[in-house]
Coordinates of C-alpha atoms and ligand atoms in Angstrom, one line a residue:
M1 CA 121.6 51.0 98.7
S2 CA 120.2 54.5 98.2
K3 CA 122.5 57.5 98.8
Q4 CA 122.0 58.7 102.3
F5 CA 122.1 62.4 103.5
D6 CA 121.8 64.1 106.9
V7 CA 119.5 66.7 105.3
I8 CA 117.5 66.6 102.1
V9 CA 116.0 69.9 100.9
I10 CA 113.2 69.7 98.4
G11 CA 113.0 73.0 96.4
G12 CA 115.9 75.3 95.4
G13 CA 114.2 78.7 95.8
P14 CA 115.5 81.3 98.2
G15 CA 114.1 79.3 101.2
G16 CA 115.6 75.9 100.0
Y17 CA 118.9 76.9 98.6
I18 CA 119.8 79.1 101.6
A19 CA 118.7 76.3 104.0
A20 CA 120.9 73.8 102.1
I21 CA 124.0 76.2 102.2
R22 CA 123.5 76.9 105.9
A23 CA 123.1 73.2 106.7
A24 CA 126.3 72.4 104.8
Q25 CA 128.1 75.2 106.6
L26 CA 127.1 73.6 109.9
G27 CA 128.8 70.3 108.8
F28 CA 125.9 68.3 107.4
N29 CA 125.9 66.1 104.3
V30 CA 123.2 67.9 102.3
A31 CA 121.2 67.2 99.1
C32 CA 119.0 69.7 97.4
I33 CA 116.4 68.7 94.8
D34 CA 114.9 71.2 92.4
E35 CA 112.9 70.7 89.2
W36 CA 112.9 74.1 87.6
K37 CA 114.2 74.0 84.0
N38 CA 115.7 76.7 81.9
A39 CA 114.8 77.2 78.2
K40 CA 117.4 74.5 77.3
G41 CA 116.0 72.0 79.8
G42 CA 118.9 72.5 82.2
P43 CA 118.6 73.4 85.9
A44 CA 117.5 76.9 86.8
L45 CA 118.1 77.1 90.6
G46 CA 116.6 80.0 92.6
G47 CA 112.9 79.2 92.4
T48 CA 110.1 81.6 91.7
C49 CA 112.2 84.5 93.0
T50 CA 115.0 84.1 90.5
N51 CA 113.1 82.8 87.5
V52 CA 109.7 84.5 87.5
G53 CA 109.6 86.7 90.5
C54 CA 111.9 89.1 92.4
I55 CA 114.8 89.2 90.0
P56 CA 113.2 89.4 86.6
S57 CA 110.6 91.9 87.8
K58 CA 113.3 94.2 89.3
A59 CA 115.3 93.9 86.1
L60 CA 112.3 95.1 84.0
L61 CA 111.3 97.7 86.6
Q62 CA 114.8 99.2 86.2
S63 CA 114.8 99.1 82.4
S64 CA 111.3 100.5 82.1
E65 CA 112.2 103.3 84.7
H66 CA 115.2 104.3 82.5
Y67 CA 112.9 104.5 79.5
D68 CA 110.3 106.6 81.4
Q69 CA 113.0 108.9 82.8
A70 CA 114.6 109.4 79.3
G71 CA 111.2 110.0 77.8
H72 CA 109.6 112.3 80.4
H73 CA 112.0 113.5 83.0
F74 CA 115.6 114.0 81.6
A75 CA 114.3 117.3 80.1
D76 CA 113.8 118.6 83.6
H77 CA 117.6 118.3 84.0
G78 CA 118.3 120.1 80.7
I79 CA 119.0 116.8 78.9
E80 CA 117.4 116.6 75.5
V81 CA 116.8 113.1 74.2
K82 CA 116.0 112.8 70.5
G83 CA 114.9 109.6 68.7
L84 CA 114.2 107.6 71.8
S85 CA 113.2 104.1 70.9
L86 CA 112.5 100.8 72.5
D87 CA 114.1 97.5 71.7
M88 CA 111.9 95.1 73.6
A89 CA 113.7 92.0 72.5
K90 CA 116.9 93.4 74.0
M91 CA 115.2 94.5 77.2
I92 CA 113.7 91.0 77.7
G93 CA 117.1 89.5 76.7
R94 CA 118.9 91.6 79.3
K95 CA 116.4 90.4 81.9
D96 CA 116.9 86.8 80.9
T97 CA 120.7 87.3 81.3
V98 CA 120.3 88.7 84.8
V99 CA 118.1 85.6 85.6
E100 CA 120.8 83.2 84.2
Q101 CA 123.6 84.9 86.2
N102 CA 121.6 84.3 89.4
N103 CA 120.8 80.7 88.4
D104 CA 124.5 80.0 87.8
G105 CA 125.3 81.8 91.0
V106 CA 123.3 79.3 93.1
L107 CA 124.9 76.3 91.3
Y108 CA 128.3 77.8 92.0
L109 CA 127.4 78.2 95.7
F110 CA 126.2 74.6 95.9
K111 CA 129.6 73.4 94.5
K112 CA 131.5 75.8 96.9
N113 CA 129.6 74.5 99.9
K114 CA 129.5 70.8 98.7
V115 CA 125.7 70.6 98.5
T116 CA 124.8 67.6 96.2
F117 CA 122.2 68.8 93.7
F118 CA 119.6 66.6 92.0
H119 CA 117.7 68.1 89.0
G120 CA 114.1 66.7 89.1
R121 CA 111.0 66.5 91.1
G122 CA 111.3 65.2 94.7
S123 CA 108.4 63.2 96.2
F124 CA 108.0 61.3 99.5
V125 CA 107.8 57.6 99.0
G126 CA 108.0 56.4 102.6
G127 CA 110.6 55.9 105.3
K128 CA 111.9 53.6 108.0
D129 CA 114.6 53.4 110.6
G130 CA 114.6 57.1 111.1
L131 CA 115.2 57.9 107.5
Y132 CA 112.8 59.3 104.8
D133 CA 113.0 58.0 101.3
I134 CA 112.6 60.7 98.6
K135 CA 112.2 59.8 94.9
V136 CA 113.8 62.1 92.4
A137 CA 112.2 62.0 88.9
G138 CA 113.5 64.1 86.0
A139 CA 117.0 64.6 84.6
D140 CA 118.2 62.8 87.7
E141 CA 116.3 59.6 88.6
E142 CA 116.9 57.8 91.9
V143 CA 115.7 57.3 95.4
I144 CA 117.7 59.0 98.1
S145 CA 117.2 58.9 101.9
G146 CA 117.7 61.5 104.6
K147 CA 117.4 61.9 108.3
H148 CA 116.0 65.4 108.0
V149 CA 113.8 66.8 105.2
I150 CA 113.2 70.5 104.6
V151 CA 110.3 71.1 102.3
A152 CA 110.7 74.4 100.4
T153 CA 108.4 73.9 97.4
G154 CA 107.2 77.5 97.2
S155 CA 103.9 78.7 95.6
N156 CA 102.1 79.2 92.4
A157 CA 99.9 82.0 91.0
R158 CA 96.2 81.7 92.0
T159 CA 93.9 81.3 89.1
L160 CA 90.4 82.8 88.7
P161 CA 87.9 79.8 88.5
G162 CA 87.2 79.1 84.8
T163 CA 90.0 81.3 83.6
P164 CA 93.2 79.2 83.4
F165 CA 96.5 81.0 82.4
D166 CA 97.5 80.4 78.8
E167 CA 100.5 82.8 79.2
D168 CA 99.7 84.3 75.9
T169 CA 96.5 86.4 76.5
I170 CA 95.7 85.4 80.1
L171 CA 99.0 85.9 82.0
S172 CA 100.3 85.0 85.4
N173 CA 103.5 86.6 86.7
D174 CA 105.4 84.3 84.3
G175 CA 103.8 85.5 81.1
A176 CA 103.7 89.1 82.4
L177 CA 107.5 89.0 82.5
R178 CA 107.9 87.6 79.0
M179 CA 105.9 89.8 76.7
V180 CA 108.0 90.9 73.7
D181 CA 105.5 93.4 72.4
V182 CA 104.1 96.2 74.5
P183 CA 100.3 95.7 74.5
K184 CA 98.3 98.7 73.6
K185 CA 95.8 98.0 76.3
L186 CA 96.7 95.9 79.4
G187 CA 94.2 94.8 82.1
L188 CA 95.2 93.6 85.5
I189 CA 93.0 91.9 88.1
G190 CA 94.3 92.6 91.6
S191 CA 96.1 95.7 92.7
G192 CA 98.4 93.9 95.1
V193 CA 102.2 93.8 94.9
I194 CA 102.4 92.1 91.5
G195 CA 99.6 94.2 90.0
L196 CA 101.3 97.4 91.0
E197 CA 104.8 96.4 90.0
M198 CA 103.8 94.8 86.6
G199 CA 101.3 97.5 85.9
S200 CA 104.1 100.1 86.4
V201 CA 106.5 98.2 84.1
W202 CA 104.1 98.0 81.2
R203 CA 102.6 101.5 81.7
R204 CA 106.1 103.0 81.6
L205 CA 106.7 101.1 78.3
G206 CA 103.6 102.6 76.8
A207 CA 100.6 100.4 77.6
E208 CA 97.3 101.9 78.7
V209 CA 96.9 100.0 82.0
T210 CA 93.7 99.4 83.9
V211 CA 93.7 97.6 87.3
L212 CA 90.5 96.0 88.7
E213 CA 90.6 95.5 92.4
G214 CA 88.0 93.6 94.4
L215 CA 88.5 95.4 97.7
P216 CA 87.1 98.9 98.3
T217 CA 90.3 100.0 99.9
F218 CA 93.6 100.6 98.0
M219 CA 96.4 98.5 99.5
G220 CA 94.4 97.6 102.6
A221 CA 97.5 96.0 104.4
V222 CA 99.5 99.2 104.0
D223 CA 99.4 102.2 106.4
Q224 CA 96.5 104.2 104.8
Q225 CA 98.3 107.6 104.9
I226 CA 101.1 106.0 102.8
A227 CA 98.6 104.1 100.6
K228 CA 96.7 107.3 99.8
E229 CA 99.9 109.1 98.8
A230 CA 100.9 106.2 96.6
H231 CA 97.5 106.1 95.0
K232 CA 97.7 109.8 94.2
A233 CA 101.1 109.3 92.5
F234 CA 100.1 106.2 90.5
T235 CA 96.9 107.8 89.3
K236 CA 98.9 110.9 88.2
Q237 CA 101.2 108.7 86.3
G238 CA 98.2 107.3 84.3
L239 CA 97.6 104.0 86.0
K240 CA 93.8 103.5 86.1
I241 CA 92.8 101.7 89.3
E242 CA 89.2 100.7 89.9
L243 CA 88.4 99.7 93.4
G244 CA 85.5 97.6 94.8
V245 CA 84.8 95.8 91.5
K246 CA 83.3 92.3 91.1
V247 CA 84.8 90.5 88.2
G248 CA 82.4 88.4 86.1
D249 CA 82.9 86.5 82.8
I250 CA 86.2 86.7 81.1
K251 CA 86.1 86.0 77.3
T252 CA 89.1 85.7 75.0
S253 CA 88.9 86.1 71.3
K254 CA 91.3 86.9 68.4
K255 CA 91.0 90.5 69.3
G256 CA 92.0 90.1 73.0
V257 CA 90.2 89.7 76.2
S258 CA 86.9 91.1 77.5
V259 CA 86.4 91.3 81.2
A260 CA 82.8 91.8 82.4
Y261 CA 82.6 93.4 85.8
T262 CA 80.4 95.6 88.1
N263 CA 82.0 98.7 89.6
A264 CA 81.7 100.0 93.1
K265 CA 78.4 101.7 92.2
G266 CA 77.0 98.4 90.9
E267 CA 77.1 99.4 87.3
A268 CA 77.7 96.6 84.8
L269 CA 80.8 97.4 82.6
S270 CA 83.4 95.6 80.5
L271 CA 87.1 96.1 80.1
D272 CA 88.4 95.2 76.7
V273 CA 92.2 94.7 76.5
D274 CA 94.9 93.0 74.5
K275 CA 96.3 91.1 77.4
L276 CA 95.2 90.4 80.9
I277 CA 97.4 89.7 83.9
I278 CA 95.7 88.0 86.8
S279 CA 97.5 88.8 90.1
I280 CA 95.1 87.8 92.9
G281 CA 97.6 86.2 95.2
R282 CA 99.5 82.9 95.3
V283 CA 98.8 79.4 96.7
A284 CA 101.2 77.0 98.5
N285 CA 102.6 74.4 96.1
T286 CA 102.8 70.7 97.0
I287 CA 102.1 69.4 93.5
G288 CA 104.1 66.1 93.0
L289 CA 105.4 66.2 96.6
A290 CA 103.2 63.3 97.6
P291 CA 102.7 64.4 101.2
E292 CA 100.1 61.7 101.7
A293 CA 102.7 59.0 101.3
V294 CA 104.1 59.9 104.7
G295 CA 101.0 61.6 106.2
L296 CA 102.4 65.1 106.1
A297 CA 99.6 67.4 107.3
L298 CA 98.3 70.3 105.1
D299 CA 95.8 72.9 106.1
E300 CA 92.5 73.8 104.4
R301 CA 94.4 76.1 102.0
G302 CA 96.9 73.4 101.0
A303 CA 99.8 74.9 102.9
I304 CA 102.0 72.6 105.0
V305 CA 101.1 72.9 108.7
V306 CA 104.0 74.1 110.8
D307 CA 104.6 75.5 114.3
G308 CA 106.5 78.6 115.1
D309 CA 109.8 76.7 114.5
C310 CA 108.8 75.4 111.1
K311 CA 108.3 71.8 112.4
T312 CA 105.7 69.9 110.5
S313 CA 103.4 67.1 111.7
L314 CA 106.2 64.6 111.2
P315 CA 109.4 64.2 113.2
N316 CA 112.5 65.7 111.4
V317 CA 110.4 67.0 108.5
W318 CA 110.5 70.8 108.3
A319 CA 108.8 73.3 105.9
I320 CA 109.7 76.9 105.1
G321 CA 108.9 79.8 102.8
D322 CA 105.8 80.2 100.6
V323 CA 104.6 76.7 101.2
V324 CA 103.8 77.6 104.9
R325 CA 102.0 80.4 106.7
G326 CA 103.2 83.9 106.8
P327 CA 104.2 86.5 104.3
M328 CA 105.2 85.2 100.8
L329 CA 108.6 87.0 100.7
A330 CA 112.0 85.8 99.6
H331 CA 113.8 87.1 102.6
K332 CA 111.2 85.5 105.0
A333 CA 111.8 82.2 103.2
E334 CA 115.6 82.7 103.6
E335 CA 115.4 83.6 107.3
E336 CA 113.3 80.4 107.9
G337 CA 115.8 78.3 106.0
V338 CA 118.7 79.6 108.1
A339 CA 116.8 79.1 111.3
V340 CA 115.7 75.5 110.5
A341 CA 119.3 74.5 109.5
E342 CA 120.5 75.9 112.9
R343 CA 117.7 74.1 114.8
I344 CA 118.7 70.8 113.2
A345 CA 122.2 71.5 114.4
G346 CA 120.8 72.0 118.0
Q347 CA 121.2 75.8 117.8
H348 CA 118.5 78.4 118.5
G349 CA 117.6 79.7 115.1
H350 CA 115.2 82.6 115.3
V351 CA 112.9 84.5 113.0
N352 CA 111.5 87.8 114.2
F353 CA 108.2 88.2 112.3
N354 CA 107.7 91.7 113.7
T355 CA 110.7 93.0 111.9
I356 CA 110.3 91.5 108.4
P357 CA 110.4 94.4 105.9
W358 CA 108.0 94.8 102.9
V359 CA 109.0 96.6 99.8
I360 CA 106.9 97.4 96.7
Y361 CA 109.3 98.5 93.9
T362 CA 107.1 101.0 92.2
N363 CA 107.9 104.6 91.6
P364 CA 107.5 106.0 94.3
E365 CA 108.7 102.9 96.2
I366 CA 106.7 101.8 99.2
A367 CA 108.4 100.1 102.2
W368 CA 107.4 99.4 105.7
V369 CA 108.3 97.5 108.8
G370 CA 106.2 96.9 111.9
Q371 CA 102.7 98.0 112.6
T372 CA 100.5 100.4 110.7
E373 CA 98.6 103.2 112.4
E374 CA 95.3 101.3 111.7
Q375 CA 96.7 98.2 113.5
L376 CA 97.8 100.3 116.5
K377 CA 94.4 101.9 116.7
A378 CA 92.6 98.6 116.4
A379 CA 94.8 97.2 119.2
G380 CA 94.1 100.2 121.4
K381 CA 97.8 101.0 121.7
A382 CA 98.7 104.6 122.7
Y383 CA 101.3 105.9 120.1
R384 CA 102.8 109.1 118.8
A385 CA 103.3 109.6 115.0
G386 CA 105.8 111.7 113.2
T387 CA 106.0 112.3 109.4
F388 CA 108.5 114.1 107.2
P389 CA 107.9 114.9 103.5
F390 CA 110.6 114.3 100.9
L391 CA 109.6 117.7 99.6
A392 CA 111.6 119.2 102.5
N393 CA 114.7 117.0 101.9
G394 CA 117.6 118.5 100.1
R395 CA 118.8 115.3 98.4
A396 CA 115.3 114.5 97.2
R397 CA 115.1 118.0 95.6
A398 CA 118.5 117.5 94.0
L399 CA 117.3 114.1 92.6
G400 CA 114.2 115.7 91.4
D401 CA 112.1 113.1 93.2
T402 CA 110.2 114.7 96.1
T403 CA 107.1 112.5 96.2
G404 CA 106.1 110.9 99.5
M405 CA 107.2 110.9 103.1
V406 CA 108.7 108.9 106.0
K407 CA 106.2 108.1 108.8
M408 CA 107.3 106.8 112.2
L409 CA 105.1 105.4 114.9
A410 CA 106.4 105.1 118.5
D411 CA 105.0 103.9 121.8
A412 CA 103.4 106.9 123.6
T413 CA 105.0 105.8 126.9
T414 CA 108.3 104.1 126.2
D415 CA 109.0 105.8 122.8
E416 CA 109.9 102.4 121.3
I417 CA 109.5 102.4 117.5
L418 CA 106.5 100.3 116.6
G419 CA 106.4 100.9 112.8
V420 CA 108.0 102.9 110.0
H421 CA 106.2 103.5 106.7
I422 CA 107.9 105.1 103.7
V423 CA 106.6 106.1 100.3
G424 CA 109.2 107.8 98.2
P425 CA 112.6 107.6 96.5
M426 CA 114.8 104.6 97.6
A427 CA 112.3 103.5 100.3
S428 CA 113.7 100.0 99.7
E429 CA 117.1 101.0 101.0
L430 CA 115.9 103.5 103.7
I431 CA 113.8 100.8 105.4
A432 CA 116.9 98.8 106.4
E433 CA 117.9 101.4 109.0
C434 CA 114.4 101.2 110.5
V435 CA 114.6 97.3 110.6
V436 CA 117.9 97.5 112.5
A437 CA 116.4 100.1 114.9
M438 CA 113.3 97.9 115.6
E439 CA 115.4 94.8 115.9
F440 CA 117.5 96.6 118.6
R441 CA 114.2 98.0 120.1
A442 CA 115.3 101.5 119.5
S443 CA 113.2 104.5 120.5
S444 CA 112.4 107.3 118.1
E445 CA 114.7 109.5 120.2
D446 CA 117.6 107.1 119.4
I447 CA 117.1 107.7 115.6
A448 CA 116.7 111.4 116.2
R449 CA 120.1 111.6 118.0
I450 CA 122.0 109.6 115.4
C451 CA 124.1 111.6 112.9
H452 CA 122.8 111.1 109.4
A453 CA 124.9 112.1 106.4
H454 CA 123.9 115.3 104.6
P455 CA 122.5 115.6 102.0
S456 CA 120.9 112.1 102.1
L457 CA 117.4 110.7 101.9
S458 CA 118.1 109.1 105.2
E459 CA 117.8 112.5 106.8
A460 CA 114.1 112.2 106.2
T461 CA 114.0 109.2 108.6
K462 CA 115.8 111.2 111.2
E463 CA 113.4 114.1 110.7
A464 CA 110.4 111.7 111.0
A465 CA 111.9 110.6 114.3
L466 CA 112.2 114.2 115.4
A467 CA 108.6 114.8 114.3
V468 CA 107.4 112.1 116.7
D469 CA 108.5 114.7 119.4
K470 CA 107.2 117.6 117.3
R471 CA 110.6 119.1 116.8
T472 CA 111.5 118.7 113.1
L473 CA 114.4 121.0 112.1
N474 CA 113.8 121.3 108.4
F475 CA 110.0 121.5 108.1
Ligands
FAD1 P1 110.1 79.3 95.5 O1 110.9 80.4 95.2 O2 108.7 79.2 94.8 O3 110.9 78.0 95.1 C1 110.4 76.7 95.2 C2 111.2 75.8 94.3 O4 110.9 74.5 94.5 C3 111.0 76.1 92.8 O5 112.2 76.1 92.1 C4 110.2 74.8 92.3 O6 110.4 74.5 91.0 C5 110.7 73.8 93.3 N1 109.8 72.7 93.5 C6 108.5 72.7 93.9 N2 108.1 71.4 94.1 C7 109.2 70.6 93.9 C8 109.3 69.2 94.0 N3 108.3 68.4 94.4 N4 110.6 68.7 93.7 C9 111.6 69.5 93.3 N5 111.5 70.8 93.2 C10 110.3 71.4 93.5 N6 109.6 88.5 97.3 C11 110.4 89.4 97.8 O7 110.9 89.3 98.9 N7 110.8 90.5 97.0 C12 110.4 90.7 95.8 O8 110.8 91.7 95.1 C13 109.5 89.8 95.2 N8 109.1 89.9 94.0 C14 108.2 89.0 93.4 C15 107.8 89.2 92.1 C16 106.9 88.3 91.6 C17 106.4 88.5 90.2 C18 106.5 87.1 92.3 C19 105.6 86.1 91.7 C20 107.0 86.9 93.6 C21 107.8 87.8 94.2 N9 108.3 87.7 95.5 C22 109.1 88.6 96.0 C23 108.0 86.5 96.3 C24 109.1 85.5 96.3 O9 109.4 85.1 94.9 C25 108.7 84.3 97.1 O10 108.3 84.7 98.4 C26 109.9 83.3 97.2 O11 110.4 82.9 95.9 C27 109.6 82.1 98.0 O12 110.7 81.3 98.1 P2 110.5 79.7 98.4 O13 111.9 79.2 98.4 O14 109.6 79.5 99.5 O15 109.8 79.2 97.1
NAI2 P1 98.6 90.2 96.7 O1 98.0 89.3 97.7 O2 99.7 91.1 96.9 O3 97.4 91.0 96.0 C1 96.3 90.4 95.4 C2 95.2 91.4 95.2 O4 94.2 90.9 94.4 C3 94.6 91.9 96.5 O5 94.5 93.3 96.5 C4 93.2 91.3 96.5 O6 92.2 92.0 97.1 C5 92.9 91.2 95.0 N1 92.0 90.2 94.6 C6 91.9 88.9 95.0 N2 90.9 88.3 94.4 C7 90.3 89.2 93.5 C8 89.3 89.1 92.6 N3 88.6 88.0 92.4 N4 89.0 90.2 91.9 C9 89.7 91.4 92.0 N5 90.7 91.5 92.9 C10 91.0 90.4 93.6 O7 99.0 89.1 95.5 P2 99.9 89.2 94.2 O8 100.0 90.6 93.8 O9 99.4 88.2 93.3 O10 101.3 88.8 94.7 C11 101.5 87.6 95.4 C12 102.5 87.7 96.5 O11 103.8 87.7 95.9 C13 102.5 89.0 97.3 O12 101.6 88.9 98.3 C14 103.9 89.0 97.8 O13 103.9 88.1 98.9 C15 104.7 88.4 96.7 N6 105.3 89.5 95.9 C16 106.2 90.3 96.6 C17 106.8 91.3 95.9 C18 107.7 92.2 96.7 O14 108.1 91.9 97.8 N7 108.1 93.4 96.1 C19 106.5 91.6 94.5 C20 105.6 90.7 93.9 C21 105.0 89.7 94.6

């Protein structure tokens, strides 16, 4: 007889592993199946996020930022650096170590919470008597059965038709995080989150970076006042961003890659680079899952169809994270994982989609929560806006990092905060206060009345709240 579990989680990324741990905490007998392999063929839990996403990109963003600071900004502090050099193999090795620490961390958490781990690919093979049979193929080979199945199989990088990734010259996020030589010229297609983060890493390390973006607007989903400020900063740093392009033929040769494109004016041009990163979004991954074996419904884009509670078309089969609708963010996947485990336990798990923060870890960082000014205008909502520049913040001046601002949007009648948008130093950390405020449905006056430590960047948030009522104290 096959091993039987209360809950089987397929996929060990941030959605899946967190769902497995929460389900185990709630007293269920839980299995998690994940197929990711490390360089030695062993398990590498943590999914895209840990292996080729959030964690390695932030490790390289940090290393490259140190290099950029030492090369260009330490002198402003009276620190002279002589003989600065780059050991790329060491930098990539450090990044790999950070990844491994996180992989091992998840394995440890599984042991601690008594989650049974299977290393291999999980696929539906059928089911009866209220149980689903899942075949594991890989290092572990067996069929296991479970009452509930949580699918958390994540996403893969989208390819341009006719231009598959070879991870040597044509790179996805995977190859973009593994280059051991800094390319002289680097091209990126897509100025989304990956384009900006990876473009920043390699520009700081010395590459001449050109980004080709299809849309005429820079960061269309971001509040445009913030996007314009960021665009100004990136351009000043030397990132070349061409908007409104139409990419044509892409040819690789021994010399590198040639990308034919027409620019916004309709001129036919070509971009010749050593390496090309294609970062044009990601697609839901159900490769090898065999959803057809049990009739699990997918939508026209290949994502698993779910309702607001992550219930699929099948009873007791749930799906979370990048493989379903909604933003492709690790913390969104985690929140859904916790909520589903709690719903299986009969509790009322809840994910508030209005308060999911976004962070882009460039320099300056960009972070936001809630609605943009453009969205409020389109919805005909009456609002008041307050902005405060980091230029007027004492801590930012002391840090030598005064780019950007905090912008707060509040309901014109009730003063409830509807959105906060930040471009500037440590925006990734500052946004947390704003998420808490919005979760508790705070008004801008609430933030304005809270005592914020001095000197701190968070005072800019308080001042932006004061600005909503046109009464900033330091500007
Ligand atoms: P994944 O992390 O993709 O995990 C899915 C797992 O399932 C994988 O391990 C896969 O091998 C496994 N799997 C798939 N099919 C099967 C199967 N049939 N059987 C067994 N195992 C299977 N998000 C952020 O919030 N912050 C960031 O800073 C951030 N940075 C990013 C940087 C990059 C370069 C990229 C590419 C993404 C980044 N993301 C970031 C997005 C984030 O990585 C994803 O939103 C997140 O990983 C989604 O989690 P998930 O659990 O749904 O899927
Ligand atoms: P993205 O959706 O952020 O950006 C893709 C960009 O490519 C868009 O600007 C789009 O207009 C452009 N594009 C699409 N097709 C094109 C074409 N044919 N020619 C030129 N431009 C084209 O996708 P990206 O950057 O690949 O990242 C995928 C996802 O991964 C993100 O949306 C995000 O969910 C997640 N991620 C999150 C990070 C974070 O939270 N800090 C970091 C990196 C990724």
